[in-house]
Amino acid sequence: MKIFISADIEGVAGVVHREHTSRDGREHDRARMLMTEEVNACIEGALSSGATEVVVNDSHGTMRNLLSETIHQSAEYITGSPKPLAMMEGISSNYDAAIFLGYHSRMGNYGVLNHTFHGGVVENIRINNKDMGEFALNAGIAGHFGVPVVLVSGCQHTADEAVDFIPGIQTAIVKRTINRQSARNLSPKSARDLIKEKTIVSLSRIPEIKPVSMQGPFLVEISYLHSGLADAAGILPIVEKINPKTHRFETDDFITAFRFIRSLIAIAGALH
Ligand SMILES: [Zn+2]
């Protein structure tokens, strides 16, 4: 059994603030340790369920967060950025299941530290009239490769997004959002125990979870926080502006949609 893990940091127990999540934050290195130990708990669960290969993709910010010194010796990990598939780099049809750890809800939803890829750029992303946060988009990529996402960890709103998108997915709720910058957390030890336990349950139920089926054509709408960001991203010729801060484009291929979305966000962020 081969398991792919995508590990973000905003949904880790104890993480509630920019000082935890950003490279220059005073609490960042401690948050990285908490993230690495939640990943290790998942790896332990996967190994005890019979996994023969576990690959972890570091999926936050610089994508250089997992602590090399303490990551579980039986897993391999992907680090660094940029990567073609970003938070899903390394996924392929060789995997039996994917697990998303430390995830957060989409921009515009409730949920501690909610955002979609870039909190200073993206207001919302819709594909075929459905709101898509990081969970949904990354689950769509896993689905493109025929891999089911069987477990997500994070706050209760992240869990709700996941269940809405993938009925039957297991959720490890390691904290309860109070608002965008506060949460009631499990202790680190309890969070790790819960993640390990839920990993074991989720891997025993792989046959019950269908990979997300992404059938094109895809009508993609991306709304930015303001019109200037749309002006900047508008140099990409694929887009049509449908209101001052929203672009629309169409494609038949989900990976192409994802790559254009990331390109638009990168251009908007860089040029504005
Ligand atoms: Zn993140």
PDB file of C-alpha atoms and ligand atoms in Angstrom:
ATOM      1  CA  MET A   1       0.000   0.000   0.000  1.00  0.00           C
ATOM      2  CA  LYS A   2       1.368   3.383  -1.061  1.00  0.00           C
ATOM      3  CA  ILE A   3       0.268   6.580   0.672  1.00  0.00           C
ATOM      4  CA  PHE A   4       0.670  10.198  -0.418  1.00  0.00           C
ATOM      5  CA  ILE A   5       0.468  12.956   2.212  1.00  0.00           C
ATOM      6  CA  SER A   6       0.049  16.655   1.442  1.00  0.00           C
ATOM      7  CA  ALA A   7       1.014  18.626   4.574  1.00  0.00           C
ATOM      8  CA  ASP A   8       0.015  22.245   5.185  1.00  0.00           C
ATOM      9  CA  ILE A   9       0.477  24.143   8.449  1.00  0.00           C
ATOM     10  CA  GLU A  10      -2.593  26.342   9.093  1.00  0.00           C
ATOM     11  CA  GLY A  11      -4.664  23.372  10.257  1.00  0.00           C
ATOM     12  CA  VAL A  12      -2.116  22.079  12.773  1.00  0.00           C
ATOM     13  CA  ALA A  13      -3.219  22.131  16.434  1.00  0.00           C
ATOM     14  CA  GLY A  14      -1.908  25.286  18.131  1.00  0.00           C
ATOM     15  CA  VAL A  15      -1.408  27.241  14.907  1.00  0.00           C
ATOM     16  CA  VAL A  16      -3.663  30.314  14.763  1.00  0.00           C
ATOM     17  CA  HIS A  17      -1.590  33.307  13.676  1.00  0.00           C
ATOM     18  CA  ARG A  18       0.707  34.712  11.006  1.00  0.00           C
ATOM     19  CA  GLU A  19       3.550  34.467  13.513  1.00  0.00           C
ATOM     20  CA  HIS A  20       3.160  30.691  13.258  1.00  0.00           C
ATOM     21  CA  THR A  21       2.771  30.468   9.506  1.00  0.00           C
ATOM     22  CA  SER A  22       5.131  33.002   7.968  1.00  0.00           C
ATOM     23  CA  ARG A  23       8.849  32.634   7.506  1.00  0.00           C
ATOM     24  CA  ASP A  24       9.649  35.731   9.547  1.00  0.00           C
ATOM     25  CA  GLY A  25       7.236  34.885  12.372  1.00  0.00           C
ATOM     26  CA  ARG A  26       8.682  34.478  15.843  1.00  0.00           C
ATOM     27  CA  GLU A  27       6.678  31.308  16.448  1.00  0.00           C
ATOM     28  CA  HIS A  28       7.308  29.793  13.019  1.00  0.00           C
ATOM     29  CA  ASP A  29       9.957  27.257  13.980  1.00  0.00           C
ATOM     30  CA  ARG A  30       7.781  25.955  16.819  1.00  0.00           C
ATOM     31  CA  ALA A  31       4.841  25.629  14.431  1.00  0.00           C
ATOM     32  CA  ARG A  32       7.072  23.698  12.020  1.00  0.00           C
ATOM     33  CA  MET A  33       7.878  21.272  14.826  1.00  0.00           C
ATOM     34  CA  LEU A  34       4.165  20.815  15.606  1.00  0.00           C
ATOM     35  CA  MET A  35       3.481  20.260  11.889  1.00  0.00           C
ATOM     36  CA  THR A  36       6.274  17.705  11.547  1.00  0.00           C
ATOM     37  CA  GLU A  37       5.042  15.728  14.566  1.00  0.00           C
ATOM     38  CA  GLU A  38       1.458  15.606  13.235  1.00  0.00           C
ATOM     39  CA  VAL A  39       2.870  14.299   9.948  1.00  0.00           C
ATOM     40  CA  ASN A  40       4.906  11.718  11.872  1.00  0.00           C
ATOM     41  CA  ALA A  41       1.771  10.528  13.703  1.00  0.00           C
ATOM     42  CA  CYS A  42       0.079   9.976  10.343  1.00  0.00           C
ATOM     43  CA  ILE A  43       3.113   8.113   9.004  1.00  0.00           C
ATOM     44  CA  GLU A  44       3.066   5.857  12.078  1.00  0.00           C
ATOM     45  CA  GLY A  45      -0.605   5.111  11.470  1.00  0.00           C
ATOM     46  CA  ALA A  46       0.040   4.355   7.815  1.00  0.00           C
ATOM     47  CA  LEU A  47       2.949   2.031   8.617  1.00  0.00           C
ATOM     48  CA  SER A  48       0.918   0.149  11.216  1.00  0.00           C
ATOM     49  CA  SER A  49      -1.790  -0.281   8.550  1.00  0.00           C
ATOM     50  CA  GLY A  50       0.690  -1.960   6.243  1.00  0.00           C
ATOM     51  CA  ALA A  51       1.898   0.940   4.107  1.00  0.00           C
ATOM     52  CA  THR A  52       5.054   0.068   2.201  1.00  0.00           C
ATOM     53  CA  GLU A  53       5.677   3.565   0.847  1.00  0.00           C
ATOM     54  CA  VAL A  54       4.784   6.930   2.365  1.00  0.00           C
ATOM     55  CA  VAL A  55       5.696  10.151   0.593  1.00  0.00           C
ATOM     56  CA  VAL A  56       5.006  13.530   2.202  1.00  0.00           C
ATOM     57  CA  ASN A  57       4.805  16.703   0.134  1.00  0.00           C
ATOM     58  CA  ASP A  58       5.548  19.876   2.106  1.00  0.00           C
ATOM     59  CA  SER A  59       2.669  22.121   1.022  1.00  0.00           C
ATOM     60  CA  HIS A  60       2.967  25.393   2.908  1.00  0.00           C
ATOM     61  CA  GLY A  61       4.459  28.689   1.742  1.00  0.00           C
ATOM     62  CA  THR A  62       8.134  28.157   0.986  1.00  0.00           C
ATOM     63  CA  MET A  63       7.399  24.417   1.108  1.00  0.00           C
ATOM     64  CA  ARG A  64      10.482  24.063   3.286  1.00  0.00           C
ATOM     65  CA  ASN A  65       8.788  23.576   6.646  1.00  0.00           C
ATOM     66  CA  LEU A  66       9.121  19.918   7.601  1.00  0.00           C
ATOM     67  CA  LEU A  67      12.051  19.433   9.956  1.00  0.00           C
ATOM     68  CA  SER A  68      14.551  17.115   8.328  1.00  0.00           C
ATOM     69  CA  GLU A  69      16.037  16.132  11.680  1.00  0.00           C
ATOM     70  CA  THR A  70      12.819  14.703  13.054  1.00  0.00           C
ATOM     71  CA  ILE A  71      10.740  13.522  10.099  1.00  0.00           C
ATOM     72  CA  HIS A  72       9.904   9.809  10.431  1.00  0.00           C
ATOM     73  CA  GLN A  73      12.738   7.740   8.999  1.00  0.00           C
ATOM     74  CA  SER A  74      10.419   5.443   7.055  1.00  0.00           C
ATOM     75  CA  ALA A  75       8.920   8.220   4.911  1.00  0.00           C
ATOM     76  CA  GLU A  76      10.405  10.251   2.107  1.00  0.00           C
ATOM     77  CA  TYR A  77       9.509  13.913   1.797  1.00  0.00           C
ATOM     78  CA  ILE A  78       9.326  16.454  -0.989  1.00  0.00           C
ATOM     79  CA  THR A  79      10.586  19.880  -0.073  1.00  0.00           C
ATOM     80  CA  GLY A  80      11.114  23.199  -1.854  1.00  0.00           C
ATOM     81  CA  SER A  81       9.259  25.450  -4.266  1.00  0.00           C
ATOM     82  CA  PRO A  82       8.225  26.050  -7.015  1.00  0.00           C
ATOM     83  CA  LYS A  83       6.853  22.623  -7.919  1.00  0.00           C
ATOM     84  CA  PRO A  84       4.662  21.899 -10.964  1.00  0.00           C
ATOM     85  CA  LEU A  85       1.761  20.562  -8.902  1.00  0.00           C
ATOM     86  CA  ALA A  86       2.480  22.694  -5.827  1.00  0.00           C
ATOM     87  CA  MET A  87       0.655  21.166  -2.834  1.00  0.00           C
ATOM     88  CA  MET A  88       0.110  17.962  -4.823  1.00  0.00           C
ATOM     89  CA  GLU A  89       3.590  17.528  -6.252  1.00  0.00           C
ATOM     90  CA  GLY A  90       4.519  13.868  -6.376  1.00  0.00           C
ATOM     91  CA  ILE A  91       0.981  12.485  -6.691  1.00  0.00           C
ATOM     92  CA  SER A  92       0.549   9.772  -9.308  1.00  0.00           C
ATOM     93  CA  SER A  93      -1.692   6.852 -10.117  1.00  0.00           C
ATOM     94  CA  ASN A  94       0.719   4.633  -8.163  1.00  0.00           C
ATOM     95  CA  TYR A  95      -0.818   5.670  -4.837  1.00  0.00           C
ATOM     96  CA  ASP A  96      -3.640   3.828  -3.093  1.00  0.00           C
ATOM     97  CA  ALA A  97      -4.766   6.832  -1.051  1.00  0.00           C
ATOM     98  CA  ALA A  98      -4.008  10.478  -0.311  1.00  0.00           C
ATOM     99  CA  ILE A  99      -4.193  12.218   3.074  1.00  0.00           C
ATOM    100  CA  PHE A 100      -4.343  15.993   3.600  1.00  0.00           C
ATOM    101  CA  LEU A 101      -2.897  17.185   6.927  1.00  0.00           C
ATOM    102  CA  GLY A 102      -2.932  20.642   8.511  1.00  0.00           C
ATOM    103  CA  TYR A 103      -5.441  21.919   5.940  1.00  0.00           C
ATOM    104  CA  HIS A 104      -7.612  25.034   6.281  1.00  0.00           C
ATOM    105  CA  SER A 105     -10.924  26.237   4.880  1.00  0.00           C
ATOM    106  CA  ARG A 106     -11.311  28.352   1.767  1.00  0.00           C
ATOM    107  CA  MET A 107     -11.263  32.154   1.652  1.00  0.00           C
ATOM    108  CA  GLY A 108     -14.753  33.431   2.427  1.00  0.00           C
ATOM    109  CA  ASN A 109     -15.730  30.475   4.594  1.00  0.00           C
ATOM    110  CA  TYR A 110     -15.505  30.375   8.377  1.00  0.00           C
ATOM    111  CA  GLY A 111     -12.324  28.816   9.700  1.00  0.00           C
ATOM    112  CA  VAL A 112      -9.094  29.787  11.414  1.00  0.00           C
ATOM    113  CA  LEU A 113      -6.524  31.204   8.947  1.00  0.00           C
ATOM    114  CA  ASN A 114      -8.856  30.608   6.005  1.00  0.00           C
ATOM    115  CA  HIS A 115      -7.553  31.565   2.542  1.00  0.00           C
ATOM    116  CA  THR A 116      -7.198  30.098  -0.928  1.00  0.00           C
ATOM    117  CA  PHE A 117      -3.557  29.811  -2.046  1.00  0.00           C
ATOM    118  CA  HIS A 118      -2.780  33.517  -1.553  1.00  0.00           C
ATOM    119  CA  GLY A 119      -4.584  35.480   1.136  1.00  0.00           C
ATOM    120  CA  GLY A 120      -3.590  38.783  -0.468  1.00  0.00           C
ATOM    121  CA  VAL A 121      -4.892  37.924  -3.938  1.00  0.00           C
ATOM    122  CA  VAL A 122      -7.779  35.441  -4.107  1.00  0.00           C
ATOM    123  CA  GLU A 123     -11.333  36.170  -3.001  1.00  0.00           C
ATOM    124  CA  ASN A 124     -12.891  33.050  -4.498  1.00  0.00           C
ATOM    125  CA  ILE A 125     -12.388  30.332  -7.101  1.00  0.00           C
ATOM    126  CA  ARG A 126     -15.382  28.626  -8.730  1.00  0.00           C
ATOM    127  CA  ILE A 127     -15.328  25.688 -11.109  1.00  0.00           C
ATOM    128  CA  ASN A 128     -18.599  24.865 -12.845  1.00  0.00           C
ATOM    129  CA  ASN A 129     -20.401  27.043 -10.283  1.00  0.00           C
ATOM    130  CA  LYS A 130     -18.926  25.305  -7.224  1.00  0.00           C
ATOM    131  CA  ASP A 131     -16.743  27.181  -4.726  1.00  0.00           C
ATOM    132  CA  MET A 132     -13.320  25.560  -4.624  1.00  0.00           C
ATOM    133  CA  GLY A 133     -10.803  25.995  -1.791  1.00  0.00           C
ATOM    134  CA  GLU A 134      -7.417  24.337  -1.514  1.00  0.00           C
ATOM    135  CA  PHE A 135      -8.991  21.123  -0.260  1.00  0.00           C
ATOM    136  CA  ALA A 136     -11.331  20.797  -3.239  1.00  0.00           C
ATOM    137  CA  LEU A 137      -8.760  21.766  -5.862  1.00  0.00           C
ATOM    138  CA  ASN A 138      -6.129  19.414  -4.486  1.00  0.00           C
ATOM    139  CA  ALA A 139      -8.661  16.600  -4.091  1.00  0.00           C
ATOM    140  CA  GLY A 140      -9.537  17.193  -7.745  1.00  0.00           C
ATOM    141  CA  ILE A 141      -5.909  16.660  -8.694  1.00  0.00           C
ATOM    142  CA  ALA A 142      -5.788  13.440  -6.692  1.00  0.00           C
ATOM    143  CA  GLY A 143      -8.992  12.414  -8.471  1.00  0.00           C
ATOM    144  CA  HIS A 144      -7.445  13.205 -11.849  1.00  0.00           C
ATOM    145  CA  PHE A 145      -4.881  10.509 -11.020  1.00  0.00           C
ATOM    146  CA  GLY A 146      -7.552   8.143  -9.693  1.00  0.00           C
ATOM    147  CA  VAL A 147      -6.443   8.475  -6.064  1.00  0.00           C
ATOM    148  CA  PRO A 148      -9.064   8.844  -3.279  1.00  0.00           C
ATOM    149  CA  VAL A 149      -8.517  11.369  -0.479  1.00  0.00           C
ATOM    150  CA  VAL A 150      -9.422   9.408   2.646  1.00  0.00           C
ATOM    151  CA  LEU A 151      -8.527  11.731   5.543  1.00  0.00           C
ATOM    152  CA  VAL A 152      -8.186  15.441   6.264  1.00  0.00           C
ATOM    153  CA  SER A 153      -6.998  17.117   9.475  1.00  0.00           C
ATOM    154  CA  GLY A 154      -7.678  20.692  10.535  1.00  0.00           C
ATOM    155  CA  CYS A 155     -10.530  22.681  12.108  1.00  0.00           C
ATOM    156  CA  GLN A 156     -14.227  21.827  11.990  1.00  0.00           C
ATOM    157  CA  HIS A 157     -14.918  24.086   8.994  1.00  0.00           C
ATOM    158  CA  THR A 158     -12.160  22.424   6.985  1.00  0.00           C
ATOM    159  CA  ALA A 159     -13.720  19.083   7.880  1.00  0.00           C
ATOM    160  CA  ASP A 160     -17.132  20.349   6.711  1.00  0.00           C
ATOM    161  CA  GLU A 161     -15.671  21.410   3.346  1.00  0.00           C
ATOM    162  CA  ALA A 162     -14.069  18.003   2.960  1.00  0.00           C
ATOM    163  CA  VAL A 163     -17.222  16.043   3.798  1.00  0.00           C
ATOM    164  CA  ASP A 164     -19.249  18.244   1.447  1.00  0.00           C
ATOM    165  CA  PHE A 165     -16.848  17.404  -1.367  1.00  0.00           C
ATOM    166  CA  ILE A 166     -16.067  13.775  -0.502  1.00  0.00           C
ATOM    167  CA  PRO A 167     -18.856  11.989   1.396  1.00  0.00           C
ATOM    168  CA  GLY A 168     -17.400   9.392   3.740  1.00  0.00           C
ATOM    169  CA  ILE A 169     -13.967  10.990   4.117  1.00  0.00           C
ATOM    170  CA  GLN A 170     -12.503  10.649   7.614  1.00  0.00           C
ATOM    171  CA  THR A 171     -11.770  13.874   9.493  1.00  0.00           C
ATOM    172  CA  ALA A 172      -9.335  14.540  12.328  1.00  0.00           C
ATOM    173  CA  ILE A 173     -10.574  17.759  13.947  1.00  0.00           C
ATOM    174  CA  VAL A 174      -7.576  18.871  15.998  1.00  0.00           C
ATOM    175  CA  LYS A 175      -8.977  22.304  16.825  1.00  0.00           C
ATOM    176  CA  ARG A 176     -12.251  24.196  16.793  1.00  0.00           C
ATOM    177  CA  THR A 177     -12.263  27.588  15.135  1.00  0.00           C
ATOM    178  CA  ILE A 178     -13.425  30.492  17.276  1.00  0.00           C
ATOM    179  CA  ASN A 179     -12.704  33.011  14.531  1.00  0.00           C
ATOM    180  CA  ARG A 180     -10.113  33.608  11.790  1.00  0.00           C
ATOM    181  CA  GLN A 181      -7.311  34.122  14.326  1.00  0.00           C
ATOM    182  CA  SER A 182      -8.333  32.000  17.302  1.00  0.00           C
ATOM    183  CA  ALA A 183      -9.185  28.400  18.036  1.00  0.00           C
ATOM    184  CA  ARG A 184      -9.683  25.932  20.868  1.00  0.00           C
ATOM    185  CA  ASN A 185      -6.976  23.288  20.335  1.00  0.00           C
ATOM    186  CA  LEU A 186      -6.303  19.737  21.330  1.00  0.00           C
ATOM    187  CA  SER A 187      -2.959  19.365  23.067  1.00  0.00           C
ATOM    188  CA  PRO A 188      -0.183  18.383  20.632  1.00  0.00           C
ATOM    189  CA  LYS A 189      -0.094  14.852  22.058  1.00  0.00           C
ATOM    190  CA  SER A 190      -3.866  14.394  21.733  1.00  0.00           C
ATOM    191  CA  ALA A 191      -3.854  15.836  18.216  1.00  0.00           C
ATOM    192  CA  ARG A 192      -1.181  13.328  17.179  1.00  0.00           C
ATOM    193  CA  ASP A 193      -3.035  10.427  18.784  1.00  0.00           C
ATOM    194  CA  LEU A 194      -6.216  11.437  16.950  1.00  0.00           C
ATOM    195  CA  ILE A 195      -4.412  11.736  13.598  1.00  0.00           C
ATOM    196  CA  LYS A 196      -2.783   8.343  14.034  1.00  0.00           C
ATOM    197  CA  GLU A 197      -6.083   6.709  14.996  1.00  0.00           C
ATOM    198  CA  LYS A 198      -7.981   8.347  12.101  1.00  0.00           C
ATOM    199  CA  THR A 199      -5.245   7.382   9.659  1.00  0.00           C
ATOM    200  CA  ILE A 200      -5.691   3.737  10.593  1.00  0.00           C
ATOM    201  CA  VAL A 201      -9.500   3.969  10.253  1.00  0.00           C
ATOM    202  CA  SER A 202      -9.286   5.807   6.913  1.00  0.00           C
ATOM    203  CA  LEU A 203      -6.842   3.344   5.354  1.00  0.00           C
ATOM    204  CA  SER A 204      -9.088   0.433   6.350  1.00  0.00           C
ATOM    205  CA  ARG A 205     -11.901   2.090   4.382  1.00  0.00           C
ATOM    206  CA  ILE A 206     -10.113   2.962   1.131  1.00  0.00           C
ATOM    207  CA  PRO A 207     -12.515   0.892  -1.014  1.00  0.00           C
ATOM    208  CA  GLU A 208     -15.476   2.936   0.279  1.00  0.00           C
ATOM    209  CA  ILE A 209     -14.093   6.285  -0.904  1.00  0.00           C
ATOM    210  CA  LYS A 210     -14.296   7.067  -4.601  1.00  0.00           C
ATOM    211  CA  PRO A 211     -11.654   9.288  -6.171  1.00  0.00           C
ATOM    212  CA  VAL A 212     -13.134  12.704  -7.004  1.00  0.00           C
ATOM    213  CA  SER A 213     -14.351  12.556 -10.583  1.00  0.00           C
ATOM    214  CA  MET A 214     -13.401  15.740 -12.423  1.00  0.00           C
ATOM    215  CA  GLN A 215     -15.260  15.724 -15.737  1.00  0.00           C
ATOM    216  CA  GLY A 216     -14.615  18.580 -18.140  1.00  0.00           C
ATOM    217  CA  PRO A 217     -15.253  20.960 -19.685  1.00  0.00           C
ATOM    218  CA  PHE A 218     -14.331  23.208 -16.759  1.00  0.00           C
ATOM    219  CA  LEU A 219     -15.676  26.748 -16.549  1.00  0.00           C
ATOM    220  CA  VAL A 220     -13.315  28.471 -14.127  1.00  0.00           C
ATOM    221  CA  GLU A 221     -14.065  31.808 -12.450  1.00  0.00           C
ATOM    222  CA  ILE A 222     -11.462  33.482 -10.265  1.00  0.00           C
ATOM    223  CA  SER A 223     -12.353  36.575  -8.234  1.00  0.00           C
ATOM    224  CA  TYR A 224      -9.563  38.699  -6.784  1.00  0.00           C
ATOM    225  CA  LEU A 225      -9.730  40.899  -3.697  1.00  0.00           C
ATOM    226  CA  HIS A 226      -9.881  44.026  -5.888  1.00  0.00           C
ATOM    227  CA  SER A 227      -9.848  45.131  -9.514  1.00  0.00           C
ATOM    228  CA  GLY A 228      -6.118  45.988  -9.595  1.00  0.00           C
ATOM    229  CA  LEU A 229      -5.216  42.344  -9.136  1.00  0.00           C
ATOM    230  CA  ALA A 230      -7.450  41.403 -12.071  1.00  0.00           C
ATOM    231  CA  ASP A 231      -5.788  44.130 -14.148  1.00  0.00           C
ATOM    232  CA  ALA A 232      -2.361  42.615 -13.374  1.00  0.00           C
ATOM    233  CA  ALA A 233      -3.321  38.982 -14.028  1.00  0.00           C
ATOM    234  CA  GLY A 234      -5.197  39.970 -17.186  1.00  0.00           C
ATOM    235  CA  ILE A 235      -2.020  39.779 -19.277  1.00  0.00           C
ATOM    236  CA  LEU A 236      -2.622  36.026 -19.466  1.00  0.00           C
ATOM    237  CA  PRO A 237      -4.513  35.776 -22.774  1.00  0.00           C
ATOM    238  CA  ILE A 238      -6.749  32.865 -21.793  1.00  0.00           C
ATOM    239  CA  VAL A 239      -8.942  34.975 -19.502  1.00  0.00           C
ATOM    240  CA  GLU A 240     -12.046  37.025 -20.132  1.00  0.00           C
ATOM    241  CA  LYS A 241     -12.940  39.709 -17.575  1.00  0.00           C
ATOM    242  CA  ILE A 242     -16.582  39.318 -16.531  1.00  0.00           C
ATOM    243  CA  ASN A 243     -16.634  42.028 -13.860  1.00  0.00           C
ATOM    244  CA  PRO A 244     -13.990  44.418 -12.474  1.00  0.00           C
ATOM    245  CA  LYS A 245     -12.351  41.797 -10.271  1.00  0.00           C
ATOM    246  CA  THR A 246     -13.312  38.463 -11.848  1.00  0.00           C
ATOM    247  CA  HIS A 247     -11.791  36.457 -14.682  1.00  0.00           C
ATOM    248  CA  ARG A 248     -13.302  33.509 -16.476  1.00  0.00           C
ATOM    249  CA  PHE A 249     -11.744  30.851 -18.704  1.00  0.00           C
ATOM    250  CA  GLU A 250     -12.629  27.406 -19.989  1.00  0.00           C
ATOM    251  CA  THR A 251     -10.586  24.249 -20.462  1.00  0.00           C
ATOM    252  CA  ASP A 252     -11.242  20.536 -20.846  1.00  0.00           C
ATOM    253  CA  ASP A 253      -8.371  19.389 -18.639  1.00  0.00           C
ATOM    254  CA  PHE A 254      -8.326  19.737 -14.842  1.00  0.00           C
ATOM    255  CA  ILE A 255      -4.545  19.965 -14.537  1.00  0.00           C
ATOM    256  CA  THR A 256      -4.552  22.727 -17.157  1.00  0.00           C
ATOM    257  CA  ALA A 257      -7.233  24.551 -15.156  1.00  0.00           C
ATOM    258  CA  PHE A 258      -5.120  24.221 -12.023  1.00  0.00           C
ATOM    259  CA  ARG A 259      -1.991  25.493 -13.754  1.00  0.00           C
ATOM    260  CA  PHE A 260      -3.799  28.518 -15.159  1.00  0.00           C
ATOM    261  CA  ILE A 261      -5.278  29.276 -11.730  1.00  0.00           C
ATOM    262  CA  ARG A 262      -1.825  29.210 -10.172  1.00  0.00           C
ATOM    263  CA  SER A 263      -0.389  31.299 -13.012  1.00  0.00           C
ATOM    264  CA  LEU A 264      -3.081  33.975 -12.581  1.00  0.00           C
ATOM    265  CA  ILE A 265      -2.478  34.130  -8.828  1.00  0.00           C
ATOM    266  CA  ALA A 266       1.293  34.342  -9.286  1.00  0.00           C
ATOM    267  CA  ILE A 267       1.035  37.118 -11.877  1.00  0.00           C
ATOM    268  CA  ALA A 268      -1.482  39.087  -9.812  1.00  0.00           C
ATOM    269  CA  GLY A 269       0.690  38.765  -6.724  1.00  0.00           C
ATOM    270  CA  ALA A 270       3.882  39.703  -8.538  1.00  0.00           C
ATOM    271  CA  LEU A 271       2.720  42.569 -10.735  1.00  0.00           C
ATOM    272  CA  HIS A 272       0.303  44.389  -8.512  1.00  0.00           C
TER     273      HIS A 272
HETATM  274 ZN    ZN B   1      -0.407  26.920   4.192  1.00  0.00          ZN
END
